[in-house]
C-alpha positions as MATLAB code, in Angstrom:
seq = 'XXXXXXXXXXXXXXXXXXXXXXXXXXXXXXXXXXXXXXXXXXXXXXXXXXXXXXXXXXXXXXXXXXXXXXXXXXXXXXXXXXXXXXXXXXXXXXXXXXXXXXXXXXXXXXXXXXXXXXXXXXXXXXXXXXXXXXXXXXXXXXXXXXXXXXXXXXXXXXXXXXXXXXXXXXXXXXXXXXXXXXXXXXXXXXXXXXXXXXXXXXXXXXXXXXXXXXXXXXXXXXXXXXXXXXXXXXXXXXXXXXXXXXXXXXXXXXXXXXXXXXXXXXXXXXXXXXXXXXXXXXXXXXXXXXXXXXXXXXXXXXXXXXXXXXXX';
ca = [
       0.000    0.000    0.000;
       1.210    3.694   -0.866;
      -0.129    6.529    1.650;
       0.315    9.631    1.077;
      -0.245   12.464    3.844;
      -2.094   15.233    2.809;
      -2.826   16.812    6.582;
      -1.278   16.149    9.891;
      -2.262   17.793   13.025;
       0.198   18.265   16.008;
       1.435   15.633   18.309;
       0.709   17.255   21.037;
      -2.673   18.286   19.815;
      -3.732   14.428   19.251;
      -2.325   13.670   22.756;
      -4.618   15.873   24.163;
      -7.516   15.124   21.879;
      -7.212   11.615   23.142;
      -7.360   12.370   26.599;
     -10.220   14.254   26.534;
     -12.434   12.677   24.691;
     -15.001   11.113   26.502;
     -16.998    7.802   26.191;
     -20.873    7.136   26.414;
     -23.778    8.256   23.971;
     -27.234    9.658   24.997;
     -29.566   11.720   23.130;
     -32.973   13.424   23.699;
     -35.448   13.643   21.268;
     -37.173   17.447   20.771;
     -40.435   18.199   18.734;
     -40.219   19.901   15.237;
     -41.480   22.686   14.060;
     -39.810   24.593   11.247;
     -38.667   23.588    8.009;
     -35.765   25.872    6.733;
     -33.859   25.250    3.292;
     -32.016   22.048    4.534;
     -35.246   20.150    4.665;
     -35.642   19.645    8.129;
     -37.271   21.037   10.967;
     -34.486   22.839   12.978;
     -33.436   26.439   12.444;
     -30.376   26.804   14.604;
     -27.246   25.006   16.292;
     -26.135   25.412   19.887;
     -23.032   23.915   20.224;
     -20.734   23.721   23.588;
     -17.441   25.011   23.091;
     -15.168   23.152   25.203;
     -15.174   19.336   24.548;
     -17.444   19.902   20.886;
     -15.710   22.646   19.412;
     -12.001   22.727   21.106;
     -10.634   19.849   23.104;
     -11.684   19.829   27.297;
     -10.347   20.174   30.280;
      -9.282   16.399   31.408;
     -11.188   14.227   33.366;
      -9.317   14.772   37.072;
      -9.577   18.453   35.989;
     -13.474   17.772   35.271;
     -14.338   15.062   38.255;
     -18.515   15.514   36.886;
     -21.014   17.976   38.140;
     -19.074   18.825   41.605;
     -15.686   18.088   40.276;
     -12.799   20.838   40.538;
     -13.449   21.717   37.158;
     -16.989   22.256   37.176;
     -16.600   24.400   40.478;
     -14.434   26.628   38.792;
     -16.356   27.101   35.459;
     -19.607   28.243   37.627;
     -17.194   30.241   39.232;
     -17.641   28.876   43.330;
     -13.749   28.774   43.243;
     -10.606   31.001   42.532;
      -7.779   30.119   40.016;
      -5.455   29.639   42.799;
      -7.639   27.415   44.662;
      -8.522   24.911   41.492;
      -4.534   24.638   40.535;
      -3.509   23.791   44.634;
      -6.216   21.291   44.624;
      -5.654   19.894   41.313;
      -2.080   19.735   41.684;
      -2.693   17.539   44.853;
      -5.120   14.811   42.965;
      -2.657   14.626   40.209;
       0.423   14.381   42.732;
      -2.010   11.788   44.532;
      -2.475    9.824   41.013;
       1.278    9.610   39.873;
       2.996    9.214   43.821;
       5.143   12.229   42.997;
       4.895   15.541   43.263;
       3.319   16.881   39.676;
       3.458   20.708   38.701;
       0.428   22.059   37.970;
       1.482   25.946   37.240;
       1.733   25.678   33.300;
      -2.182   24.026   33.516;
      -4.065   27.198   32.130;
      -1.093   28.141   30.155;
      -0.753   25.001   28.378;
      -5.073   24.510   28.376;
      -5.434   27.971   26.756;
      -2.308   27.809   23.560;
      -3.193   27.535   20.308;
      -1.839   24.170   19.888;
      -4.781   22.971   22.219;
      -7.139   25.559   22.216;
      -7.527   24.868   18.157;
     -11.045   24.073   16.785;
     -11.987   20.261   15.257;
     -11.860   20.843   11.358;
     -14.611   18.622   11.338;
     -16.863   20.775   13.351;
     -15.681   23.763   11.636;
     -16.633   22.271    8.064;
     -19.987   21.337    9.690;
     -20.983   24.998   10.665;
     -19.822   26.386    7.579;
     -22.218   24.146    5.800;
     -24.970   24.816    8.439;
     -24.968   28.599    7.646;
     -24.892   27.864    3.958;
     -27.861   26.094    4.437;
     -29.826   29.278    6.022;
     -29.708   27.931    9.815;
     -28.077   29.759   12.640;
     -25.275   28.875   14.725;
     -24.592   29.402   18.662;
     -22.147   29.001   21.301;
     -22.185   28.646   24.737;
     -19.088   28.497   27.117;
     -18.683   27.730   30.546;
     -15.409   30.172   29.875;
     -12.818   32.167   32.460;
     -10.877   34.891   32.761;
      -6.966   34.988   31.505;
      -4.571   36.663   33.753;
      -4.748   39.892   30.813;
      -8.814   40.444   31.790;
      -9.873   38.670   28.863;
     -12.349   36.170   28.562;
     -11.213   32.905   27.176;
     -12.645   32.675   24.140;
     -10.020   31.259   21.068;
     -13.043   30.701   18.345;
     -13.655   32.991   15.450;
     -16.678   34.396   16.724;
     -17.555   35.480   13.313;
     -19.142   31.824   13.088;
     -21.825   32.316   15.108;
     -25.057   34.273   14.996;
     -25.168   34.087   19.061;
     -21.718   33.859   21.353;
     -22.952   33.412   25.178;
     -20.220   33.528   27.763;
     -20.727   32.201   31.268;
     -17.992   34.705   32.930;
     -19.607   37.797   31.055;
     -23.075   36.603   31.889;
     -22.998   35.421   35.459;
     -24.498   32.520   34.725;
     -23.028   28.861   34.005;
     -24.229   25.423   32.726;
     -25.979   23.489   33.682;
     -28.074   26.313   34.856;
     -31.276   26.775   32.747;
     -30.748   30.168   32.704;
     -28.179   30.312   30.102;
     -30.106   28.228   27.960;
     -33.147   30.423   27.829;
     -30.962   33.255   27.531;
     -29.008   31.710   24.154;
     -33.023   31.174   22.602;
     -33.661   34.246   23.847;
     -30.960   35.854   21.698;
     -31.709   33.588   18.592;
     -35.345   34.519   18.815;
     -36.257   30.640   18.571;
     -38.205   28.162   20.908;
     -36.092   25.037   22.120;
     -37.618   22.578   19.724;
     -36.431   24.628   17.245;
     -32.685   23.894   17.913;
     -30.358   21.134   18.275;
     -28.021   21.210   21.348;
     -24.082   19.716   21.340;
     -22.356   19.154   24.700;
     -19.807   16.604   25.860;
     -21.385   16.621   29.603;
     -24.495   14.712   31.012;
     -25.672   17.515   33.256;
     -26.035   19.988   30.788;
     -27.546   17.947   27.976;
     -29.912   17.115   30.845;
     -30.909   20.777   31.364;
     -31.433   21.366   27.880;
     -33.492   18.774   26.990;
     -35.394   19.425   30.122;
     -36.307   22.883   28.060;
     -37.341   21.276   25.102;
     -33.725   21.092   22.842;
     -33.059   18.256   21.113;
     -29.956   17.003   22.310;
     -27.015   14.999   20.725;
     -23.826   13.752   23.427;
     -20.362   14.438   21.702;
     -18.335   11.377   22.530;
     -16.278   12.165   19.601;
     -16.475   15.472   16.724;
     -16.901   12.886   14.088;
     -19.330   10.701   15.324;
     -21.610   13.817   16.252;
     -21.309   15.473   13.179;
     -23.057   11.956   11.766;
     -25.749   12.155   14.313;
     -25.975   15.422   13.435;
     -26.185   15.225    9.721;
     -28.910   12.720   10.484;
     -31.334   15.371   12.080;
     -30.319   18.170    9.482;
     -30.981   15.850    6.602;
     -27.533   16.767    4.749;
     -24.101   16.550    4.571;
     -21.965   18.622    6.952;
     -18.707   17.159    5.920;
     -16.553   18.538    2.768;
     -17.648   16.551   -0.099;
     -14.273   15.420   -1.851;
     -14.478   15.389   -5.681;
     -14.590   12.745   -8.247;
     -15.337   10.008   -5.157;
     -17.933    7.148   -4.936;
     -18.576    4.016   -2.353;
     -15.677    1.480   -2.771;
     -16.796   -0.786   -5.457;
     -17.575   -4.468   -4.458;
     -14.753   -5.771   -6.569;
     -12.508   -3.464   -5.214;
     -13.172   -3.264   -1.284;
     -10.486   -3.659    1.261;
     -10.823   -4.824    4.311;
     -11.770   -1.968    6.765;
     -11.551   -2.875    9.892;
      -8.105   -4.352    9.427;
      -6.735   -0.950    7.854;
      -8.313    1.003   10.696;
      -6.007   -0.955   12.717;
      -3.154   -0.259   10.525;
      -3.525    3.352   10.742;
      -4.284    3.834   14.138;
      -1.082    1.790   14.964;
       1.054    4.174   11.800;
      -0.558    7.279   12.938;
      -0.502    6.990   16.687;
      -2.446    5.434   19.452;
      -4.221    8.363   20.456;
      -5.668    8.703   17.095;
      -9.854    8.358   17.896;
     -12.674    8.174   15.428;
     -14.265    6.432   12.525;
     -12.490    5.878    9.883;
     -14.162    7.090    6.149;
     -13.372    5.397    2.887;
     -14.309    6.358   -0.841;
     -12.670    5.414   -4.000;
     -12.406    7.805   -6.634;
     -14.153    6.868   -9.484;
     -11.735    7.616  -12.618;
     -10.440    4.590  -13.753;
      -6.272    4.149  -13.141;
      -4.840    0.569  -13.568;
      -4.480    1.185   -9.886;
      -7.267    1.414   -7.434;
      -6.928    4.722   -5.539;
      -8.852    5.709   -2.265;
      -9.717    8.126   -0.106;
      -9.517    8.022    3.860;
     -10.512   10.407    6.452;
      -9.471    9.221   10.270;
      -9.686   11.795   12.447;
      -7.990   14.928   11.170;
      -5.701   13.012    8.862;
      -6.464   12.983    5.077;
      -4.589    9.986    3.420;
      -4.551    8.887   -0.073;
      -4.365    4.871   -0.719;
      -3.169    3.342   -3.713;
      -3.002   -0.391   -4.221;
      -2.259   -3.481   -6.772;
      -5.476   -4.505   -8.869;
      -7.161   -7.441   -8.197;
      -6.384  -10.504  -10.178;
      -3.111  -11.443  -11.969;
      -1.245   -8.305  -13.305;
       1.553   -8.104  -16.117;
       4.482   -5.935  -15.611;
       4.797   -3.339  -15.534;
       0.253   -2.557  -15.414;
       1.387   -2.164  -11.657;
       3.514    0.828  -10.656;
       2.755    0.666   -6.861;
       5.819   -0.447   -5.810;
       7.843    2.072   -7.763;
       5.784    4.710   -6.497;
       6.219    3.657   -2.972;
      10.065    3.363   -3.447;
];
């Protein structure tokens, strides 16, 4: 096989990725009302920024609903307080003593702080398509006054930030107040979080609800519900012919192990559908973009088959 890499994130951004993603699915069904251009019945997009859109804070950080985390995003405890006592869990974890200091620093860089290019192909489709877009953030203050806020705010019709408002998720409040500012009801919007508690609250409202256990495998669900594609549609590509399938689940593997362990979602393949004397694919896996060539099936003549050379 001959892959060629066509986009490859950071190491350290995968690392993190990986250990933040979370496992377990739920959703919550909501009633529809509204059909806009798509086809469907939805008119807007809420999406949670920190595990949808940008990697989150790890789970000793997060520790669920009264976690040290969570206690910090709805603002019951200072800076100081959540690095002292998170720098004691993870000394308490490892048996040695574990700085803690560089936690926001390293939390807030680009490197990490960087949006899923999945999810930001999927709003730029559903704006395209006439819907709205939102974001909520349970979001904090940087040591320059700032709020933390690394998305391109130009994306959304609606940007609601717990530190500016007072208010933090799960707290009803902030959903109402995010409608409020889109003009919709909640059945009228879909709602993308990585947390139980607050898909809990929303749904309580009336949102239809989708749990991000990974960007990819949300952006499905979420195509589902829209009732079109949210994903860059690569050119001249069609289903893998039956003749010409490989085995999937094996190549997964393959990659995973090539790419790196912490590489997470499902893998996509297409074949492009001009006809080479060598079968050439397309895979998505994660943020990588690879392009597969291999032998044709059957016995071959030399030189039909150039894979080889081209590998060499």
């Amino acid at each position: 096989m001959y892959i060629r890499r066509l986009f490859q994130p950071s190491h350290l951004q995968r690392a993190w990725r990986a250990a933040f993603l979370k496992q377990n699915q739920c959703r919550h069904r909501g009633a529809p009302r509204w059909t806009h251009s798509g086809g469907g019945p939805y008119r807007a997009v809420i999406f949670d920024m920190s595990g949808v859109l940008i990697p989150s804070p790890g789970r000793v950080a997060a520790g669920g609903e009264n976690g040290l985390w969570m206690k910090f995003m709805r603002g019951e405890t200072t800076k100081e307080d959540f690095l002292r006592e998170f720098g004691r869990l993870c000394s308490e974890i490892s048996k040695t003593s574990v700085p803690v200091d560089s936690f926001f620093s390293v939390l807030t860089s680009k490197e990490v702080a960087k949006q899923f290019q999945v999810m930001t192909e999927a709003i730029t489709r559903i704006r395209e398509k006439g819907l709205k877009t939102a974001v909520l953030s349970n979001n904090f203050y940087l040591s320059n006054g700032k709020s933390f806020f690394p998305l391109d705010r130009k994306q959304f019709d609606v940007v609601v930030e717990s530190c500016l408002e007072g208010v933090y998720e799960p707290d009803p409040r902030i959903y109402k107040l995010c409608l409020e500012r889109l003009s919709l009801q909640p059945s009228e919007a879909i709602f993308l979080d990585d947390l139980e508690q607050n898909l809990k609250a929303a749904a309580s409202l009336g949102l239809h609800t989708i749990k991000v256990n990974d960007p990819e495998t949300a952006v499905k669900e979420l195509e589902t519900l829209l009732g079109f594609t949210l994903r860059t549609v690569i050119p001249n590509t069609c289903p893998v012919r039956e003749t010409m399938e490989i085995p999937k689940d094996s190549l997964e593997k393959y990659l995973k192990d090539l790419l790196g362990t912490q590489t997470t979602g499902p893998l996509e393949l297409l074949q492009f559908d001009h006809r080479l004397s060598s079968p050439t694919y397309y895979i998505r896996l994660a943020d990588y973009q690879l392009l597969l060539r291999k032998k044709p099936p059957g016995t071959l003549l030399p030189p039909t088959c150039t894979v080889e050379r081209e590998f060499r």
